Short mmCIF file of C-alpha atoms in Angstrom, two decimals:
data_model
loop_
_atom_site.label_atom_id
_atom_site.label_comp_id
_atom_site.label_asym_id
_atom_site.label_seq_id
_atom_site.Cartn_x
_atom_site.Cartn_y
_atom_site.Cartn_z
CA MET W 1 71.72 -100.50 35.29
CA ARG W 2 73.00 -98.40 32.39
CA LEU W 3 70.24 -95.86 33.02
CA LEU W 4 71.05 -95.67 36.72
CA SER W 5 74.74 -95.22 35.93
CA SER W 6 73.87 -92.39 33.58
CA LEU W 7 71.82 -90.69 36.27
CA LEU W 8 74.77 -90.77 38.62
CA LEU W 9 76.86 -88.81 36.14
CA ILE W 10 74.76 -85.73 36.78
CA ALA W 11 76.52 -85.21 40.08
CA VAL W 12 79.88 -84.68 38.41
CA PHE W 13 80.43 -81.31 36.75
CA LEU W 14 83.80 -80.18 35.46
CA ASN W 15 84.83 -76.58 36.00
CA ILE W 16 85.26 -75.62 32.37
CA THR W 17 84.25 -72.28 30.89
CA GLU W 18 81.04 -72.04 28.91
CA ALA W 19 81.14 -72.89 25.24
CA LEU W 20 79.07 -72.35 22.17
CA ARG W 21 76.46 -75.04 22.57
CA ASN W 22 76.81 -78.49 21.05
CA PHE W 23 73.85 -78.29 18.70
CA ILE W 24 72.89 -75.12 16.84
CA ARG W 25 70.86 -74.64 13.64
CA GLY W 26 70.54 -78.40 13.32
CA ARG W 27 74.34 -78.76 13.33
CA SER W 28 76.48 -80.68 15.79
CA LYS W 29 79.64 -78.93 16.95
CA ASP W 30 81.67 -81.67 15.24
CA GLY W 31 79.73 -81.21 12.01
CA ASN W 32 76.60 -83.10 11.09
CA LEU W 33 78.45 -86.18 9.89
CA GLY W 34 80.69 -86.08 12.93
CA THR W 35 83.57 -88.30 13.92
CA LEU W 36 83.87 -92.06 14.11
CA LEU W 37 84.46 -94.41 16.97
CA LEU W 38 87.07 -96.60 15.29
CA SER W 39 86.75 -100.33 15.84
CA LYS W 40 90.48 -100.68 16.55
CA GLU W 41 93.68 -98.70 16.97
CA TYR W 42 95.64 -97.94 13.83
CA GLU W 43 99.40 -97.58 13.84
CA LYS W 44 99.10 -94.72 11.41
CA LEU W 45 96.26 -92.82 9.80
CA PRO W 46 96.64 -91.12 6.40
CA ASN W 47 98.54 -87.83 6.61
CA GLU W 48 96.90 -84.53 5.81
CA GLN W 49 97.90 -83.07 2.45
CA TRP W 50 97.38 -79.67 0.85
CA PHE W 51 96.00 -78.58 -2.48
CA THR W 52 96.46 -75.11 -3.97
CA GLN W 53 93.00 -73.73 -4.64
CA MET W 54 91.62 -70.52 -6.17
CA LEU W 55 89.89 -68.14 -3.78
CA ASP W 56 87.21 -67.02 -6.23
CA HIS W 57 86.39 -69.47 -8.98
CA PHE W 58 83.94 -67.09 -10.61
CA ASN W 59 86.24 -64.12 -11.11
CA PRO W 60 89.01 -64.97 -13.60
CA THR W 61 90.79 -61.70 -12.79
CA ASP W 62 91.22 -62.71 -9.13
CA ALA W 63 94.47 -64.68 -8.88
CA ARG W 64 94.46 -65.16 -5.11
CA ILE W 65 95.09 -68.72 -3.92
CA TRP W 66 95.02 -70.67 -0.69
CA GLU W 67 95.79 -74.16 0.61
CA GLN W 68 92.96 -76.65 1.03
CA ARG W 69 93.37 -79.74 3.18
CA TYR W 70 92.68 -83.23 1.94
CA PHE W 71 93.38 -86.88 2.78
CA GLN W 72 94.20 -89.74 0.43
CA ASN W 73 94.26 -93.52 0.87
CA SER W 74 95.36 -95.86 -1.94
CA GLU W 75 95.51 -99.00 0.24
CA TYR W 76 92.48 -100.53 -1.44
CA TYR W 77 93.21 -99.28 -4.95
CA LYS W 78 93.53 -101.74 -7.81
CA PRO W 79 94.83 -100.55 -11.21
CA GLY W 80 91.90 -99.42 -13.32
CA GLY W 81 89.70 -98.98 -10.25
CA PRO W 82 87.44 -95.99 -9.60
CA MET W 83 88.15 -92.82 -7.64
CA PHE W 84 86.01 -92.26 -4.55
CA LEU W 85 85.70 -88.79 -3.00
CA LEU W 86 84.17 -88.12 0.42
CA ILE W 87 83.03 -84.50 0.39
CA GLY W 88 83.77 -82.46 3.50
CA GLY W 89 81.09 -80.28 5.03
CA GLU W 90 80.29 -78.03 7.95
CA GLY W 91 82.96 -79.48 10.23
CA THR W 92 86.57 -80.55 10.45
CA ALA W 93 87.67 -83.34 8.12
CA THR W 94 89.23 -86.31 9.91
CA ALA W 95 91.54 -89.09 8.79
CA LYS W 96 89.35 -91.56 10.69
CA TRP W 97 86.93 -91.52 7.78
CA MET W 98 89.78 -92.72 5.54
CA VAL W 99 90.01 -96.12 7.23
CA GLU W 100 86.46 -96.95 8.34
CA GLY W 101 82.89 -96.18 7.34
CA GLN W 102 80.61 -97.73 4.76
CA TRP W 103 82.24 -95.92 1.84
CA ILE W 104 85.54 -97.61 2.77
CA GLU W 105 83.78 -100.98 2.57
CA TYR W 106 82.71 -100.08 -0.95
CA ALA W 107 86.29 -98.98 -1.72
CA LYS W 108 87.56 -102.41 -0.67
CA GLN W 109 84.88 -104.08 -2.76
CA PHE W 110 85.57 -102.11 -5.94
CA GLY W 111 89.31 -101.41 -5.57
CA ALA W 112 88.90 -97.65 -5.32
CA MET W 113 91.37 -94.93 -4.48
CA CYS W 114 89.92 -92.75 -1.72
CA PHE W 115 90.08 -89.00 -1.17
CA GLN W 116 88.47 -86.71 1.40
CA LEU W 117 88.40 -82.97 0.66
CA GLU W 118 87.78 -80.53 3.50
CA HIS W 119 85.23 -77.79 2.84
CA ARG W 120 86.58 -74.27 2.51
CA PHE W 121 86.35 -72.20 5.73
CA TYR W 122 85.97 -75.32 7.92
CA GLY W 123 88.58 -77.28 9.86
CA LYS W 124 92.06 -76.22 8.79
CA SER W 125 91.05 -75.03 5.32
CA HIS W 126 91.35 -71.29 5.78
CA PRO W 127 91.08 -69.34 2.51
CA THR W 128 91.30 -65.93 4.20
CA ALA W 129 93.02 -64.24 7.12
CA ASP W 130 89.86 -64.29 9.22
CA MET W 131 86.11 -64.86 9.08
CA SER W 132 85.04 -61.24 8.72
CA VAL W 133 81.91 -60.60 6.67
CA LYS W 134 83.97 -59.27 3.77
CA ASN W 135 85.79 -62.61 3.65
CA LEU W 136 82.79 -64.85 4.21
CA VAL W 137 81.45 -63.81 0.81
CA TYR W 138 83.77 -66.55 -0.49
CA LEU W 139 81.95 -69.15 1.61
CA SER W 140 79.19 -70.71 -0.45
CA SER W 141 78.08 -74.04 -1.82
CA GLU W 142 78.88 -72.81 -5.34
CA GLN W 143 82.50 -72.09 -4.43
CA ALA W 144 82.70 -75.44 -2.61
CA LEU W 145 81.47 -77.31 -5.69
CA ALA W 146 84.03 -75.53 -7.84
CA ASP W 147 86.73 -76.48 -5.30
CA ILE W 148 85.75 -80.13 -5.77
CA ALA W 149 85.79 -79.79 -9.56
CA TYR W 150 89.29 -78.30 -9.63
CA PHE W 151 90.49 -80.88 -7.12
CA ILE W 152 89.24 -83.73 -9.30
CA GLU W 153 90.87 -82.25 -12.38
CA SER W 154 94.17 -81.92 -10.53
CA MET W 155 94.07 -85.47 -9.13
CA ASN W 156 93.37 -86.75 -12.63
CA ASP W 157 96.62 -85.13 -13.76
CA ILE W 158 98.65 -86.26 -10.75
CA TYR W 159 97.56 -89.90 -11.00
CA ASN W 160 97.44 -90.03 -14.81
CA VAL W 161 93.80 -90.99 -14.70
CA THR W 162 92.46 -92.39 -17.95
CA LYS W 163 89.25 -91.27 -19.61
CA ASN W 164 87.59 -94.52 -18.53
CA THR W 165 88.25 -93.93 -14.82
CA LYS W 166 85.09 -93.02 -12.96
CA TRP W 167 84.75 -90.64 -9.99
CA ILE W 168 82.01 -91.33 -7.46
CA VAL W 169 81.33 -88.76 -4.75
CA PHE W 170 79.91 -89.48 -1.31
CA GLY W 171 78.44 -87.07 1.20
CA GLY W 172 76.30 -87.03 4.33
CA SER W 173 74.06 -84.17 5.47
CA TYR W 174 75.06 -80.88 3.77
CA PRO W 175 77.83 -82.75 1.88
CA GLY W 176 75.04 -85.11 0.80
CA SER W 177 73.48 -82.09 -0.90
CA LEU W 178 76.85 -81.21 -2.42
CA ALA W 179 77.26 -84.76 -3.73
CA ALA W 180 73.96 -84.59 -5.62
CA TRP W 181 74.72 -81.08 -6.86
CA MET W 182 78.15 -82.17 -8.13
CA ARG W 183 76.44 -84.71 -10.37
CA VAL W 184 74.03 -81.99 -11.56
CA LYS W 185 76.61 -79.25 -12.15
CA TYR W 186 79.74 -81.22 -13.10
CA PRO W 187 78.55 -84.44 -14.79
CA HIS W 188 81.65 -84.46 -17.00
CA LEU W 189 83.80 -84.92 -13.88
CA VAL W 190 81.54 -86.92 -11.56
CA HIS W 191 80.12 -90.18 -12.87
CA ALA W 192 77.83 -90.91 -9.92
CA ALA W 193 76.91 -89.76 -6.42
CA VAL W 194 75.76 -91.26 -3.13
CA SER W 195 73.77 -88.55 -1.33
CA SER W 196 72.94 -89.43 2.28
CA SER W 197 70.56 -87.30 4.38
CA GLY W 198 71.10 -84.32 2.11
CA PRO W 199 68.58 -81.45 2.31
CA LEU W 200 67.99 -80.25 -1.25
CA LEU W 201 65.17 -77.79 -0.69
CA ALA W 202 66.28 -74.48 0.80
CA LYS W 203 63.56 -73.20 3.12
CA ILE W 204 63.51 -70.35 5.60
CA ASP W 205 60.89 -71.59 8.07
CA PHE W 206 61.71 -75.26 8.60
CA GLN W 207 58.70 -75.99 10.82
CA GLN W 208 58.61 -79.67 9.90
CA TYR W 209 61.84 -80.27 11.79
CA TYR W 210 60.30 -80.28 15.26
CA VAL W 211 57.19 -82.05 13.98
CA ILE W 212 59.43 -85.00 13.07
CA VAL W 213 61.26 -84.73 16.40
CA GLU W 214 57.93 -85.02 18.20
CA ASN W 215 56.85 -87.93 16.00
CA ALA W 216 60.08 -89.78 16.75
CA LEU W 217 59.48 -89.44 20.48
CA LYS W 218 55.85 -90.40 20.01
CA GLU W 219 56.92 -93.59 18.25
CA TYR W 220 58.39 -94.69 21.57
CA SER W 221 55.40 -93.58 23.60
CA GLN W 222 52.75 -90.87 23.62
CA SER W 223 53.48 -90.63 27.34
CA CYS W 224 57.03 -89.49 26.53
CA VAL W 225 55.67 -86.52 24.57
CA ASP W 226 53.06 -85.81 27.22
CA VAL W 227 55.77 -85.53 29.89
CA ILE W 228 57.70 -82.98 27.78
CA ALA W 229 54.53 -80.95 27.29
CA ALA W 230 53.77 -81.09 31.01
CA ALA W 231 57.35 -80.13 31.87
CA ASN W 232 57.24 -77.14 29.54
CA LYS W 233 53.93 -76.07 31.05
CA GLN W 234 55.59 -76.11 34.47
CA PHE W 235 58.53 -74.22 32.94
CA HIS W 236 56.16 -71.48 31.69
CA ILE W 237 54.57 -71.12 35.13
CA MET W 238 57.89 -70.97 36.98
CA LEU W 239 59.17 -68.31 34.58
CA ARG W 240 56.41 -65.93 35.70
CA HIS W 241 57.47 -65.78 39.36
CA PRO W 242 60.78 -64.79 40.98
CA ILE W 243 60.87 -67.88 43.19
CA GLY W 244 60.08 -70.07 40.19
CA GLN W 245 62.84 -68.39 38.21
CA GLN W 246 65.31 -69.17 40.97
CA GLY W 247 64.14 -72.76 40.89
CA LEU W 248 64.77 -72.97 37.14
CA VAL W 249 68.28 -71.57 37.58
CA LYS W 250 69.02 -74.30 40.09
CA LYS W 251 67.29 -77.19 38.31
CA PHE W 252 68.77 -76.47 34.87
CA ASN W 253 72.11 -75.29 36.21
CA LEU W 254 71.86 -71.93 34.41
CA CYS W 255 74.98 -69.78 34.39
CA ASP W 256 73.06 -66.58 35.18
CA PRO W 257 69.82 -65.61 36.93
CA ILE W 258 66.75 -65.03 34.80
CA ASP W 259 65.89 -61.40 34.21
CA PRO W 260 62.80 -60.95 36.41
CA GLY W 261 61.43 -58.15 34.24
CA TYR W 262 61.64 -60.12 30.98
CA THR W 263 63.38 -57.10 29.46
CA LYS W 264 65.58 -59.45 27.45
CA ARG W 265 63.05 -61.73 25.81
CA VAL W 266 65.71 -62.98 23.42
CA ASP W 267 67.32 -64.67 26.43
CA ILE W 268 64.10 -66.56 27.13
CA SER W 269 63.80 -67.54 23.46
CA ASN W 270 67.39 -68.70 23.47
CA LEU W 271 66.79 -70.72 26.63
CA TYR W 272 63.75 -72.47 25.20
CA GLU W 273 65.52 -73.15 21.92
CA THR W 274 68.53 -74.59 23.73
CA ILE W 275 66.38 -77.02 25.70
CA ALA W 276 64.44 -78.00 22.59
CA SER W 277 67.69 -78.57 20.72
CA ASN W 278 68.61 -81.23 23.29
CA PHE W 279 65.77 -83.34 21.92
CA ALA W 280 66.62 -82.37 18.35
CA GLY W 281 70.16 -83.66 18.75
CA ILE W 282 69.05 -86.88 20.41
CA VAL W 283 66.51 -87.64 17.68
CA GLN W 284 68.69 -86.56 14.77
CA TYR W 285 71.49 -88.96 15.75
CA ASN W 286 69.39 -91.73 17.26
CA LYS W 287 71.25 -95.08 17.12
CA ASP W 288 73.32 -94.11 14.06
CA ASN W 289 76.65 -95.58 15.29
CA ARG W 290 78.39 -92.21 15.37
CA ASN W 291 80.40 -90.82 18.25
CA ASN W 292 77.65 -88.81 19.90
CA SER W 293 79.36 -88.44 23.26
CA ARG W 294 78.67 -84.70 23.40
CA MET W 295 74.97 -85.58 23.63
CA ALA W 296 75.70 -88.15 26.37
CA ASN W 297 75.09 -90.89 23.77
CA LEU W 298 71.43 -90.67 24.67
CA THR W 299 68.99 -92.43 22.37
CA VAL W 300 65.28 -91.78 22.06
CA ASP W 301 64.71 -94.91 24.17
CA ASP W 302 67.04 -93.68 26.94
CA THR W 303 65.50 -90.22 26.90
CA CYS W 304 61.92 -91.41 27.10
CA LYS W 305 62.75 -93.88 29.88
CA ILE W 306 64.13 -90.98 31.93
CA LEU W 307 61.17 -88.74 31.12
CA MET W 308 58.65 -91.41 32.05
CA ASN W 309 60.42 -92.41 35.28
CA GLN W 310 58.21 -90.86 37.98
CA THR W 311 60.66 -91.76 40.75
CA ILE W 312 62.99 -88.99 39.50
CA GLY W 313 60.48 -86.31 40.37
CA ALA W 314 58.03 -84.00 38.62
CA PRO W 315 58.10 -83.63 34.80
CA ILE W 316 60.18 -80.44 35.14
CA ASP W 317 62.80 -82.38 37.12
CA ARG W 318 63.05 -85.04 34.42
CA LEU W 319 63.38 -82.38 31.72
CA ALA W 320 66.16 -80.78 33.74
CA LEU W 321 67.89 -84.13 34.15
CA ILE W 322 68.12 -84.61 30.37
CA ASN W 323 69.61 -81.13 30.10
CA ASN W 324 72.14 -81.74 32.87
CA LEU W 325 73.25 -85.10 31.51
CA ILE W 326 74.11 -83.37 28.24
CA LEU W 327 75.85 -80.50 30.03
CA ASN W 328 77.96 -83.00 31.92
CA ALA W 329 78.80 -85.02 28.81
CA SER W 330 79.91 -81.89 26.98
CA LYS W 331 81.98 -80.80 30.00
CA GLU W 332 80.12 -77.54 30.52
CA LYS W 333 79.78 -76.34 34.08
CA CYS W 334 76.47 -74.58 33.42
CA LEU W 335 73.96 -73.71 30.71
CA ASP W 336 74.75 -70.33 29.19
CA PHE W 337 71.45 -69.08 27.78
CA ARG W 338 72.40 -65.40 27.37
CA TYR W 339 71.69 -64.23 23.84
CA GLU W 340 74.50 -61.68 23.98
CA ASN W 341 76.99 -64.37 24.96
CA MET W 342 75.95 -66.47 21.98
CA LEU W 343 76.34 -63.43 19.73
CA HIS W 344 79.76 -62.73 21.22
CA GLU W 345 80.96 -66.18 20.18
CA LEU W 346 79.39 -66.06 16.73
CA LYS W 347 80.71 -62.55 16.02
CA ASN W 348 84.29 -63.60 16.72
CA VAL W 349 86.09 -63.61 13.37
CA THR W 350 89.37 -65.23 14.45
CA TRP W 351 90.24 -68.78 13.45
CA ASN W 352 91.27 -69.79 16.97
CA SER W 353 87.86 -68.88 18.39
CA GLU W 354 85.12 -71.34 19.28
CA ALA W 355 83.24 -70.12 16.24
CA GLY W 356 86.27 -71.25 14.26
CA GLU W 357 85.00 -74.78 14.92
CA GLY W 358 82.31 -74.09 12.36
CA GLY W 359 79.46 -72.35 14.18
CA ARG W 360 79.90 -68.89 12.65
CA GLN W 361 80.42 -70.34 9.19
CA TRP W 362 77.35 -72.55 9.26
CA VAL W 363 75.16 -69.76 10.61
CA TYR W 364 76.43 -67.57 7.75
CA GLN W 365 75.47 -70.19 5.19
CA THR W 366 71.99 -70.53 6.69
CA CYS W 367 71.61 -66.75 6.59
CA THR W 368 72.81 -66.39 2.98
CA GLU W 369 71.87 -69.61 1.16
CA PHE W 370 69.58 -72.07 2.88
CA GLY W 371 67.51 -70.78 5.80
CA PHE W 372 66.85 -74.15 7.45
CA PHE W 373 65.60 -72.33 10.59
CA GLN W 374 64.17 -74.93 12.95
CA THR W 375 61.29 -72.96 14.43
CA SER W 376 58.98 -73.96 17.27
CA THR W 377 55.77 -72.49 15.92
CA ALA W 378 54.37 -75.78 14.54
CA ARG W 379 54.62 -77.38 17.99
CA PRO W 380 54.09 -74.52 20.48
CA ASN W 381 52.56 -76.74 23.16
CA LEU W 382 55.58 -78.99 23.16
CA PHE W 383 58.54 -76.66 22.61
CA SER W 384 56.91 -73.22 23.15
CA ASP W 385 56.25 -70.51 20.59
CA THR W 386 59.28 -68.46 21.61
CA PHE W 387 61.61 -69.14 18.69
CA PRO W 388 59.70 -68.32 15.50
CA VAL W 389 61.43 -67.48 12.23
CA GLU W 390 61.86 -63.85 13.29
CA PHE W 391 64.14 -64.97 16.14
CA PHE W 392 66.57 -66.50 13.66
CA ILE W 393 66.40 -63.62 11.19
CA GLN W 394 67.31 -61.28 14.06
CA GLN W 395 70.37 -63.42 14.75
CA CYS W 396 71.49 -63.00 11.14
CA ILE W 397 71.19 -59.25 11.51
CA ASP W 398 72.86 -59.11 14.91
CA ILE W 399 75.79 -61.30 13.86
CA PHE W 400 76.49 -60.14 10.31
CA GLY W 401 74.83 -56.74 9.96
CA PRO W 402 71.51 -55.07 9.02
CA ARG W 403 71.61 -56.08 5.34
CA TYR W 404 71.32 -59.77 6.32
CA ASN W 405 67.59 -59.43 6.76
CA LEU W 406 64.51 -61.30 5.60
CA ASN W 407 64.53 -59.69 2.15
CA LEU W 408 68.09 -60.85 1.53
CA LEU W 409 67.30 -64.36 2.73
CA ASN W 410 64.12 -64.62 0.66
CA ASN W 411 66.14 -63.81 -2.44
CA ALA W 412 68.97 -66.13 -1.36
CA VAL W 413 66.70 -69.13 -0.80
CA LYS W 414 64.94 -68.55 -4.11
CA ARG W 415 68.35 -68.34 -5.79
CA THR W 416 69.57 -71.59 -4.19
CA ASN W 417 66.48 -73.50 -5.29
CA THR W 418 66.67 -72.03 -8.78
CA LEU W 419 70.38 -72.77 -9.07
CA TYR W 420 70.21 -76.44 -8.09
CA GLY W 421 66.63 -77.50 -8.80
CA ALA W 422 65.39 -78.12 -5.25
CA LEU W 423 63.44 -81.40 -5.23
CA GLN W 424 63.04 -81.55 -9.03
CA LEU W 425 66.59 -82.46 -10.01
CA LYS W 426 67.21 -83.56 -13.58
CA VAL W 427 69.92 -86.08 -12.84
CA ASN W 428 70.94 -89.71 -13.16
CA ASN W 429 73.44 -92.01 -11.43
CA VAL W 430 72.49 -90.69 -8.00
CA VAL W 431 71.05 -92.46 -4.98
CA PHE W 432 69.34 -90.43 -2.27
CA VAL W 433 69.27 -92.12 1.14
CA HIS W 434 67.21 -90.84 4.08
CA GLY W 435 65.99 -92.15 7.43
CA SER W 436 62.45 -91.68 8.72
CA VAL W 437 63.67 -90.55 12.15
CA ASP W 438 65.97 -87.89 10.69
CA PRO W 439 64.18 -84.50 10.66
CA TRP W 440 66.22 -83.42 7.63
CA HIS W 441 64.44 -85.91 5.38
CA ALA W 442 61.58 -83.40 5.09
CA LEU W 443 63.81 -81.29 2.82
CA GLY W 444 65.23 -84.22 0.85
CA ILE W 445 64.24 -86.50 -2.00
CA THR W 446 62.55 -89.59 -0.52
CA THR W 447 60.77 -90.85 -3.65
CA SER W 448 62.75 -91.99 -6.69
CA LEU W 449 62.87 -89.47 -9.51
CA GLY W 450 63.30 -92.25 -12.05
CA PRO W 451 65.14 -95.52 -12.62
CA GLU W 452 68.52 -93.74 -12.63
CA ALA W 453 67.80 -91.43 -9.67
CA THR W 454 66.88 -93.79 -6.86
CA ALA W 455 65.59 -92.78 -3.44
CA ILE W 456 65.87 -95.12 -0.45
CA PHE W 457 63.80 -94.23 2.63
CA ILE W 458 64.84 -96.31 5.63
CA ASN W 459 62.21 -96.76 8.28
CA GLY W 460 63.48 -96.21 11.83
CA THR W 461 66.94 -94.79 11.09
CA ALA W 462 68.37 -91.35 11.71
CA HIS W 463 70.84 -88.91 10.16
CA CYS W 464 73.45 -90.46 7.82
CA ALA W 465 72.94 -93.88 9.42
CA ASN W 466 73.95 -95.74 6.25
CA MET W 467 77.38 -94.05 6.22
CA TYR W 468 78.64 -95.35 9.56
CA PRO W 469 80.31 -98.71 10.15
CA PRO W 470 77.81 -101.52 10.59
CA SER W 471 76.65 -102.67 14.01
CA GLU W 472 75.05 -105.87 15.24
CA HIS W 473 72.11 -103.70 16.28
CA ASP W 474 71.45 -102.40 12.74
CA THR W 475 67.98 -103.11 11.40
CA ALA W 476 67.46 -105.45 8.48
CA GLU W 477 66.29 -102.49 6.42
CA LEU W 478 69.51 -100.56 7.08
CA LYS W 479 71.60 -103.60 6.17
CA ALA W 480 69.61 -104.00 2.96
CA THR W 481 70.16 -100.34 2.12
CA ARG W 482 73.93 -100.65 2.39
CA ALA W 483 73.79 -103.67 0.09
CA ARG W 484 71.49 -101.89 -2.36
CA VAL W 485 73.83 -98.89 -2.61
CA GLY W 486 76.68 -101.31 -3.32
CA GLU W 487 74.63 -102.83 -6.15
CA LEU W 488 74.02 -99.37 -7.61
CA ILE W 489 77.73 -98.51 -7.43
CA ASN W 490 78.50 -101.73 -9.28
CA LYS W 491 75.92 -100.83 -11.93
CA TRP W 492 77.35 -97.32 -12.35
CA LEU W 493 80.87 -98.65 -12.73
CA GLN W 494 79.72 -100.99 -15.48
CA SER W 495 77.96 -98.22 -17.41
#
């Protein structure tokens, strides 16, 4: 019945202007950790507060400052307890994370004071007047780590923290990387770190991403993958003929007709990548208890049931249905696949733009630090070969300028891995948690580095699953992981 109800939603489309799509470069529009569905209504959530931060931590002659947003909750604090810090990432910080989530359960258990620090250039934390390229040079993981360090030092002063008080940092996704790196770079400030789903290896061509997406779908059924391949084969054929192109416009509710002469091949690449990213988003957040309403709350099970339901129509019709369910859930009236339109959004430097939600900033970080380009070339039969690494490099150039080319990114990725240690971290008091369904685990530490640097690899779970509030549907392995992390925190606090 739930599946049938979902199918009926396709008929309802709201007349809202096109938006930068919900899932780009492996990032949800709400940030990869996302927001919570709270279990109850709260009379009051913690108020936002502001911390005066340096613009450039690595230039002592630069005295410019700005105001960084943070949240604080001392409800669970017991005198002498630890300080817990949830690191903000590539999205807006939210007070919801101050009252629920697994880290709050640990705070209750250990009597911790809780802080959440928003990442510079995301949410309301605006260090500069706009997001022009000259200002984005102050957006980097290094600057973000220094922000955290200065924040911790300041909170120590404000709350008269003793030398015996221990700070433990938590982070999921990119903040999971930051959490581990804080322990590496600032061990005198951070006693321990819980790093969930954090990619630690910077890599330009992240081919493994869609390999894991395919494997996750295959776990449900090989037939599910076969239908996608068949649908994409039909898609290829229809693209070659004017009548077929018109059919695709109608089936996938495209905002514009397809260029019959293929003169704008970047549009076709963007279209294929957008459709593939539907599956990426579904797999990445499969059953992780987050608010994934923008992706129609579809799970891998739901998706494969639709794809394998022959009563809906041909494979191409089922592929289109998945697309349209997501369009409807995200309140978009049509699928905008025009490359120039995407560039227009990502080149907007104003804070009140759609890119101000985090899209431009995250793309900048991928172009200047990490790569992480989820290319299709490892699975061309399934997702086409139309978005190779060159497609993403061209976006860097088109959005930020000609110097943001492959040479720059090669040097940047090498620098990132040299700076932090990639997958060979020399660190202790860190736990790395990953899920087998999460494509990002391919760039993370999934095998323990030693007795004091533990890796937990959870079979069957997705991105940051251990960070969300528990559910009756959680697997025994996920429940055991939450308990194991609690045991490690207890051990760290005793050391």
